[in-house]
mmCIF file of C-alpha atoms in Angstrom:
data_model
loop_
_atom_site.group_PDB
_atom_site.id
_atom_site.type_symbol
_atom_site.label_atom_id
_atom_site.label_comp_id
_atom_site.label_asym_id
_atom_site.label_seq_id
_atom_site.Cartn_x
_atom_site.Cartn_y
_atom_site.Cartn_z
ATOM 1 C CA MET Y 1 74.610 74.866 102.078
ATOM 2 C CA ALA Y 2 76.905 78.420 102.777
ATOM 3 C CA ASP Y 3 75.020 81.440 103.328
ATOM 4 C CA ARG Y 4 75.771 83.810 100.095
ATOM 5 C CA ASN Y 5 75.116 86.252 102.132
ATOM 6 C CA ILE Y 6 78.648 86.074 103.510
ATOM 7 C CA ILE Y 7 81.877 88.130 102.332
ATOM 8 C CA SER Y 8 84.838 87.655 102.459
ATOM 9 C CA PRO Y 9 87.072 89.411 104.390
ATOM 10 C CA HIS Y 10 89.769 89.058 100.864
ATOM 11 C CA LYS Y 11 87.160 90.281 98.682
ATOM 12 C CA MET Y 12 87.837 93.028 96.937
ATOM 13 C CA VAL Y 13 85.809 96.695 97.363
ATOM 14 C CA GLU Y 14 85.621 99.999 95.337
ATOM 15 C CA VAL Y 15 85.122 102.264 96.721
ATOM 16 C CA LYS Y 16 84.813 106.101 95.348
ATOM 17 C CA ASN Y 17 87.325 108.434 96.882
ATOM 18 C CA ARG Y 18 85.377 111.804 96.678
ATOM 19 C CA SER Y 19 87.754 114.297 97.068
ATOM 20 C CA GLN Y 20 89.340 113.416 94.119
ATOM 21 C CA GLY Y 21 86.133 111.496 92.297
ATOM 22 C CA LEU Y 22 88.763 108.069 91.918
ATOM 23 C CA TYR Y 23 87.420 105.184 92.505
ATOM 24 C CA GLU Y 24 90.632 102.670 95.013
ATOM 25 C CA HIS Y 25 90.257 99.603 95.985
ATOM 26 C CA CYS Y 26 89.865 98.174 99.553
ATOM 27 C CA ASN Y 27 88.905 95.153 102.178
ATOM 28 C CA ILE Y 28 87.885 95.050 105.765
ATOM 29 C CA PHE Y 29 91.133 94.640 106.524
ATOM 30 C CA SER Y 30 91.925 98.098 105.376
ATOM 31 C CA LEU Y 31 90.008 99.620 108.174
ATOM 32 C CA PRO Y 32 92.598 100.903 111.440
ATOM 33 C CA GLU Y 33 92.413 98.319 113.909
ATOM 34 C CA GLU Y 34 90.945 99.761 116.418
ATOM 35 C CA ILE Y 35 87.509 99.971 113.804
ATOM 36 C CA LEU Y 36 87.719 96.504 114.094
ATOM 37 C CA MET Y 37 88.274 96.232 117.329
ATOM 38 C CA LYS Y 38 84.869 97.744 117.383
ATOM 39 C CA ILE Y 39 83.102 96.137 114.469
ATOM 40 C CA VAL Y 40 84.276 92.542 116.870
ATOM 41 C CA LYS Y 41 83.073 93.856 119.628
ATOM 42 C CA LEU Y 42 79.409 93.381 118.700
ATOM 43 C CA LEU Y 43 79.752 90.160 118.532
ATOM 44 C CA LYS Y 44 77.801 87.249 120.312
ATOM 45 C CA ILE Y 45 80.673 85.022 121.832
ATOM 46 C CA LYS Y 46 80.309 82.127 118.770
ATOM 47 C CA SER Y 47 80.254 84.471 116.703
ATOM 48 C CA LEU Y 48 83.370 85.527 117.743
ATOM 49 C CA ILE Y 49 84.346 82.000 118.266
ATOM 50 C CA LEU Y 50 83.651 81.342 114.024
ATOM 51 C CA VAL Y 51 85.035 85.137 113.441
ATOM 52 C CA SER Y 52 88.595 84.088 114.966
ATOM 53 C CA LYS Y 53 88.409 80.765 112.139
ATOM 54 C CA VAL Y 54 89.194 83.177 109.088
ATOM 55 C CA CYS Y 55 92.219 83.977 109.360
ATOM 56 C CA LYS Y 56 95.094 84.775 111.309
ATOM 57 C CA LYS Y 57 94.865 88.760 111.835
ATOM 58 C CA LEU Y 58 91.109 88.108 112.361
ATOM 59 C CA TYR Y 59 92.114 85.584 114.972
ATOM 60 C CA SER Y 60 94.130 87.474 116.382
ATOM 61 C CA ILE Y 61 91.885 90.476 117.444
ATOM 62 C CA ALA Y 62 89.247 87.728 118.006
ATOM 63 C CA ASN Y 63 91.568 86.828 121.367
ATOM 64 C CA ASP Y 64 91.986 89.479 122.890
ATOM 65 C CA PRO Y 65 91.569 90.062 126.234
ATOM 66 C CA VAL Y 66 89.596 92.516 126.276
ATOM 67 C CA LEU Y 67 87.218 90.662 124.225
ATOM 68 C CA TRP Y 68 86.754 88.152 126.764
ATOM 69 C CA LYS Y 69 86.789 89.564 129.913
ATOM 70 C CA ASN Y 70 82.952 89.663 130.727
ATOM 71 C CA PHE Y 71 83.015 86.193 129.245
ATOM 72 C CA SER Y 72 80.255 83.844 131.911
ATOM 73 C CA PHE Y 73 81.159 80.190 131.555
ATOM 74 C CA THR Y 74 77.964 79.205 133.008
ATOM 75 C CA LYS Y 75 76.591 79.890 129.469
ATOM 76 C CA LEU Y 76 77.941 77.506 127.540
ATOM 77 C CA SER Y 77 77.709 73.809 128.335
ATOM 78 C CA LEU Y 78 80.672 72.737 130.256
ATOM 79 C CA SER Y 79 82.816 71.035 132.969
ATOM 80 C CA GLY Y 80 84.940 72.221 135.514
ATOM 81 C CA ARG Y 81 87.798 70.012 133.700
ATOM 82 C CA CYS Y 82 86.617 71.434 130.607
ATOM 83 C CA VAL Y 83 87.686 75.054 132.474
ATOM 84 C CA LEU Y 84 90.762 74.109 134.475
ATOM 85 C CA GLY Y 85 91.520 73.894 130.404
ATOM 86 C CA MET Y 86 90.187 77.073 129.549
ATOM 87 C CA LEU Y 87 91.841 79.691 132.512
ATOM 88 C CA ASP Y 88 95.096 78.860 130.475
ATOM 89 C CA GLN Y 89 94.144 80.214 127.608
ATOM 90 C CA HIS Y 90 95.627 83.622 126.679
ATOM 91 C CA ARG Y 91 92.051 85.723 126.053
ATOM 92 C CA PHE Y 92 90.905 84.893 129.564
ATOM 93 C CA SER Y 93 94.240 86.884 130.857
ATOM 94 C CA LYS Y 94 91.717 90.221 131.940
ATOM 95 C CA VAL Y 95 88.353 88.215 133.112
ATOM 96 C CA GLU Y 96 86.564 89.996 135.361
ATOM 97 C CA LYS Y 97 84.200 88.269 136.551
ATOM 98 C CA LEU Y 98 84.090 84.414 136.366
ATOM 99 C CA ASN Y 99 80.698 82.273 137.320
ATOM 100 C CA LEU Y 100 81.376 78.581 138.264
ATOM 101 C CA ASN Y 101 78.724 78.222 140.012
ATOM 102 C CA GLY Y 102 78.168 73.891 140.647
ATOM 103 C CA LYS Y 103 81.245 73.465 138.202
ATOM 104 C CA LEU Y 104 84.189 71.911 140.900
ATOM 105 C CA SER Y 105 81.955 69.062 142.985
ATOM 106 C CA GLU Y 106 83.261 66.456 140.031
ATOM 107 C CA LEU Y 107 87.065 67.866 140.709
ATOM 108 C CA SER Y 108 89.659 65.898 142.884
ATOM 109 C CA VAL Y 109 91.538 68.249 145.324
ATOM 110 C CA GLU Y 110 94.441 68.552 142.917
ATOM 111 C CA GLU Y 111 92.077 69.495 140.258
ATOM 112 C CA ILE Y 112 90.564 72.218 142.202
ATOM 113 C CA LYS Y 113 94.061 73.351 144.148
ATOM 114 C CA SER Y 114 94.850 73.931 139.973
ATOM 115 C CA ILE Y 115 91.838 75.409 139.492
ATOM 116 C CA PHE Y 116 92.206 78.165 142.149
ATOM 117 C CA SER Y 117 96.124 78.334 141.388
ATOM 118 C CA LYS Y 118 94.880 79.727 138.164
ATOM 119 C CA ILE Y 119 91.697 81.970 139.510
ATOM 120 C CA SER Y 120 94.623 83.316 142.295
ATOM 121 C CA LYS Y 121 96.786 84.846 138.231
ATOM 122 C CA LEU Y 122 94.316 86.246 136.788
ATOM 123 C CA LYS Y 123 95.221 89.683 137.835
ATOM 124 C CA ASN Y 124 92.439 91.805 136.929
ATOM 125 C CA LEU Y 125 89.537 89.756 137.723
ATOM 126 C CA LYS Y 126 87.107 91.125 140.778
ATOM 127 C CA ILE Y 127 84.373 88.829 140.757
ATOM 128 C CA LEU Y 128 84.207 85.545 141.444
ATOM 129 C CA PHE Y 129 80.708 82.985 141.928
ATOM 130 C CA ILE Y 130 81.434 79.417 143.310
ATOM 131 C CA SER Y 131 78.297 78.049 144.700
ATOM 132 C CA ARG Y 132 76.386 74.629 145.199
ATOM 133 C CA ASN Y 133 80.063 73.283 144.734
ATOM 134 C CA THR Y 134 80.416 70.264 147.114
ATOM 135 C CA ILE Y 135 84.907 70.091 148.167
ATOM 136 C CA ALA Y 136 84.438 69.115 151.180
ATOM 137 C CA HIS Y 137 87.401 66.483 150.955
ATOM 138 C CA SER Y 138 89.409 69.722 150.390
ATOM 139 C CA TRP Y 139 89.000 71.262 153.465
ATOM 140 C CA LYS Y 140 91.054 68.744 155.186
ATOM 141 C CA ASP Y 141 94.152 70.129 153.027
ATOM 142 C CA SER Y 142 96.165 72.912 154.513
ATOM 143 C CA LYS Y 143 98.245 74.307 151.403
ATOM 144 C CA PHE Y 144 94.485 73.816 149.469
ATOM 145 C CA VAL Y 145 92.794 75.794 152.099
ATOM 146 C CA GLU Y 146 95.913 78.148 152.354
ATOM 147 C CA LEU Y 147 95.917 78.633 147.939
ATOM 148 C CA PHE Y 148 92.111 78.702 148.597
ATOM 149 C CA THR Y 149 92.222 81.276 151.415
ATOM 150 C CA ASN Y 150 94.187 84.137 150.248
ATOM 151 C CA CYS Y 151 92.395 83.729 146.353
ATOM 152 C CA ILE Y 152 89.240 85.007 148.199
ATOM 153 C CA SER Y 153 91.299 87.402 149.658
ATOM 154 C CA SER Y 154 92.343 89.409 147.184
ATOM 155 C CA LEU Y 155 88.855 89.753 144.970
ATOM 156 C CA GLU Y 156 86.404 92.286 146.266
ATOM 157 C CA VAL Y 157 82.893 89.979 145.412
ATOM 158 C CA VAL Y 158 83.111 86.910 146.252
ATOM 159 C CA GLU Y 159 79.614 84.113 146.425
ATOM 160 C CA MET Y 160 79.768 80.726 147.835
ATOM 161 C CA ALA Y 161 76.685 79.464 148.864
ATOM 162 C CA SER Y 162 76.266 75.646 149.505
ATOM 163 C CA VAL Y 163 80.245 75.144 149.409
ATOM 164 C CA LYS Y 164 79.644 74.666 153.119
ATOM 165 C CA PRO Y 165 83.171 75.939 153.964
ATOM 166 C CA SER Y 166 84.479 74.997 157.444
ATOM 167 C CA TYR Y 167 87.053 75.197 160.220
ATOM 168 C CA PRO Y 168 90.052 76.096 159.427
ATOM 169 C CA PHE Y 169 89.303 78.396 156.657
ATOM 170 C CA LEU Y 170 86.426 80.296 157.469
ATOM 171 C CA GLN Y 171 88.622 81.409 160.684
ATOM 172 C CA VAL Y 172 91.823 82.480 158.967
ATOM 173 C CA LEU Y 173 89.378 84.346 156.471
ATOM 174 C CA PHE Y 174 87.360 86.368 158.752
ATOM 175 C CA GLU Y 175 91.208 86.936 160.038
ATOM 176 C CA LYS Y 176 92.111 88.310 157.296
ATOM 177 C CA LEU Y 177 89.013 90.644 156.851
ATOM 178 C CA PHE Y 178 89.511 91.623 160.781
ATOM 179 C CA PHE Y 179 92.969 93.009 159.385
ATOM 180 C CA GLY Y 180 92.383 94.112 156.793
ATOM 181 C CA GLN Y 181 94.190 91.629 154.712
ATOM 182 C CA THR Y 182 91.951 92.003 151.548
ATOM 183 C CA LYS Y 183 89.529 93.392 148.952
ATOM 184 C CA LEU Y 184 86.721 91.634 149.692
ATOM 185 C CA ARG Y 185 83.194 94.245 149.822
ATOM 186 C CA LYS Y 186 80.748 91.658 149.371
ATOM 187 C CA LEU Y 187 80.808 87.993 150.574
ATOM 188 C CA ASN Y 188 77.850 85.112 150.594
ATOM 189 C CA LEU Y 189 78.610 82.532 152.823
ATOM 190 C CA ALA Y 190 74.792 81.089 152.868
ATOM 191 C CA TYR Y 191 74.436 77.964 155.012
ATOM 192 C CA SER Y 192 78.352 78.871 156.394
ATOM 193 C CA ASP Y 193 79.102 77.043 159.557
ATOM 194 C CA LEU Y 194 80.604 79.771 161.694
ATOM 195 C CA ARG Y 195 80.844 78.682 165.401
ATOM 196 C CA GLU Y 196 84.000 78.523 165.043
ATOM 197 C CA VAL Y 197 85.550 82.150 163.767
ATOM 198 C CA ARG Y 198 86.117 83.892 166.678
ATOM 199 C CA THR Y 199 82.957 86.574 167.659
ATOM 200 C CA ALA Y 200 85.252 89.858 167.444
ATOM 201 C CA TYR Y 201 86.545 89.133 163.878
ATOM 202 C CA PHE Y 202 84.004 88.396 162.910
ATOM 203 C CA VAL Y 203 82.099 91.256 163.929
ATOM 204 C CA GLU Y 204 84.765 93.572 162.737
ATOM 205 C CA ALA Y 205 84.930 91.942 159.426
ATOM 206 C CA VAL Y 206 81.774 91.811 158.679
ATOM 207 C CA ARG Y 207 81.137 95.653 159.508
ATOM 208 C CA ARG Y 208 83.295 96.568 156.803
ATOM 209 C CA MET Y 209 81.970 94.990 154.001
ATOM 210 C CA VAL Y 210 79.516 96.352 151.932
ATOM 211 C CA ALA Y 211 77.074 93.335 151.621
ATOM 212 C CA VAL Y 212 77.377 90.051 153.539
ATOM 213 C CA ASP Y 213 74.533 87.527 152.620
ATOM 214 C CA LEU Y 214 74.845 84.945 155.748
ATOM 215 C CA TYR Y 215 70.547 83.267 154.736
ATOM 216 C CA GLY Y 216 70.630 79.870 157.029
ATOM 217 C CA CYS Y 217 74.097 80.087 158.975
ATOM 218 C CA ASP Y 218 74.514 78.779 161.527
ATOM 219 C CA GLN Y 219 76.233 81.421 163.775
ATOM 220 C CA GLY Y 220 76.036 79.788 167.588
ATOM 221 C CA GLY Y 221 72.693 82.473 168.130
ATOM 222 C CA TYR Y 222 75.479 85.369 169.247
ATOM 223 C CA LYS Y 223 77.644 86.719 167.039
ATOM 224 C CA ILE Y 224 74.397 88.270 165.213
ATOM 225 C CA LYS Y 225 73.821 90.029 168.832
ATOM 226 C CA GLU Y 226 77.358 91.365 168.619
ATOM 227 C CA LEU Y 227 77.667 92.903 165.287
ATOM 228 C CA PHE Y 228 73.773 94.641 166.264
ATOM 229 C CA GLN Y 229 74.869 95.714 169.118
ATOM 230 C CA LYS Y 230 78.628 96.994 167.214
ATOM 231 C CA LEU Y 231 75.830 98.588 164.094
ATOM 232 C CA ALA Y 232 73.249 100.257 166.938
ATOM 233 C CA GLN Y 233 76.830 102.380 168.068
ATOM 234 C CA GLN Y 234 76.207 106.629 166.994
ATOM 235 C CA ASN Y 235 79.537 107.495 163.849
ATOM 236 C CA LEU Y 236 81.126 104.349 165.279
ATOM 237 C CA LYS Y 237 84.205 104.359 162.597
ATOM 238 C CA GLY Y 238 84.420 102.109 160.233
ATOM 239 C CA THR Y 239 81.452 100.860 159.341
ATOM 240 C CA LYS Y 240 80.915 100.718 155.431
ATOM 241 C CA LEU Y 241 77.642 97.588 155.923
ATOM 242 C CA ARG Y 242 75.054 98.796 153.692
ATOM 243 C CA LYS Y 243 73.350 94.822 152.918
ATOM 244 C CA LEU Y 244 72.624 92.613 155.048
ATOM 245 C CA ILE Y 245 70.740 89.309 154.842
ATOM 246 C CA LEU Y 246 69.325 86.978 158.184
ATOM 247 C CA SER Y 247 67.119 84.771 157.233
ATOM 248 C CA MET Y 248 67.064 81.752 159.441
ATOM 249 C CA CYS Y 249 67.967 84.327 162.374
ATOM 250 C CA ASN Y 250 66.673 83.610 165.236
ATOM 251 C CA PHE Y 251 66.498 87.256 167.421
ATOM 252 C CA GLU Y 252 65.384 86.068 170.723
ATOM 253 C CA ASN Y 253 68.468 86.800 172.819
ATOM 254 C CA ILE Y 254 68.665 90.572 170.525
ATOM 255 C CA PRO Y 255 68.023 93.356 173.008
ATOM 256 C CA THR Y 256 64.661 95.192 171.531
ATOM 257 C CA ASP Y 257 66.637 98.335 171.100
ATOM 258 C CA VAL Y 258 69.616 97.459 169.675
ATOM 259 C CA VAL Y 259 67.496 95.235 166.790
ATOM 260 C CA ALA Y 260 65.697 98.231 165.803
ATOM 261 C CA GLU Y 261 69.096 100.755 165.994
ATOM 262 C CA ALA Y 262 70.908 98.311 164.191
ATOM 263 C CA ILE Y 263 68.870 97.593 161.289
ATOM 264 C CA ASN Y 264 68.136 101.164 160.947
ATOM 265 C CA THR Y 265 71.855 101.783 159.792
ATOM 266 C CA LEU Y 266 71.673 99.337 156.586
ATOM 267 C CA GLU Y 267 69.973 100.475 153.165
ATOM 268 C CA GLU Y 268 68.499 96.805 152.940
ATOM 269 C CA VAL Y 269 68.041 94.067 154.814
ATOM 270 C CA ASP Y 270 66.052 90.562 154.101
ATOM 271 C CA LEU Y 271 65.010 89.271 156.782
ATOM 272 C CA ASP Y 272 63.090 86.060 155.285
ATOM 273 C CA TRP Y 273 62.012 83.794 158.037
ATOM 274 C CA SER Y 274 63.535 85.336 161.084
ATOM 275 C CA GLU Y 275 62.273 85.029 164.103
ATOM 276 C CA LEU Y 276 61.594 88.458 165.553
ATOM 277 C CA SER Y 277 59.609 89.164 167.996
ATOM 278 C CA THR Y 278 56.060 91.440 168.395
ATOM 279 C CA LYS Y 279 58.005 94.113 169.932
ATOM 280 C CA GLN Y 280 61.220 93.829 167.816
ATOM 281 C CA THR Y 281 58.799 94.164 164.718
ATOM 282 C CA GLU Y 282 57.387 97.592 166.317
ATOM 283 C CA ALA Y 283 60.303 99.118 167.690
ATOM 284 C CA LEU Y 284 61.784 98.298 164.355
ATOM 285 C CA PHE Y 285 58.965 100.648 162.951
ATOM 286 C CA VAL Y 286 58.823 103.041 164.792
ATOM 287 C CA LYS Y 287 62.529 103.659 164.229
ATOM 288 C CA MET Y 288 62.020 103.527 160.485
ATOM 289 C CA SER Y 289 58.974 106.310 161.224
ATOM 290 C CA GLU Y 290 61.237 108.598 162.869
#
């Protein structure tokens, strides 16, 4: 049954003109478009879709890319293929944040290449979540690696935990980070294998970013030592790192004073399940109390 409280936008409403003491007929379209836009901005996504079906004018307003720039694909039960088709729509041309966690595993190499090709064309995109995706079959495709690396490098925040990217992507990405050919400020590479990445690239790339998540990463046991030695150097130019997640990391080969100095340069650090010796822990707390 239709909702009797819903009023057609074309229904005429009498409005009193206070200055002249007269009555005038108007409808919702008598309002300036910027006012209509402010009203439509208050709607939830499902209501926005319904409004777009009323008439051509409301369709145009409801599909303005500004209204969809923060749309979350994860709120709807959409498959990766549905998302692939939706990214072509004009309404998503100004999207700033894209959450594709768990959406890519079902796609073929060509479909994944297509979706990242579309993502690379989203000029306003700053944040991308692609965690929990199994795309191991794609890393063997050199064209995909190039496309994927360029796409990731153009963003500010990327979360790709449990994607388990492999060589050569990681090597190419850290090389770009090393030479300053990327906008990345925050990067989540949890459970990645970093053993093939050059240590010099790794150290410089990590310390130049604001936040890095290396939870459960295999980094060969020496990259963190080199990173900490850099961080421990006082007044080192170029260091922007403020948050570092190093859960499940072994610090036994890092000097006690270096651990304490390096960690105290950070504003936030996560050492959950990491192996710190008693001396390292004591030195850390002593440094924190100074």
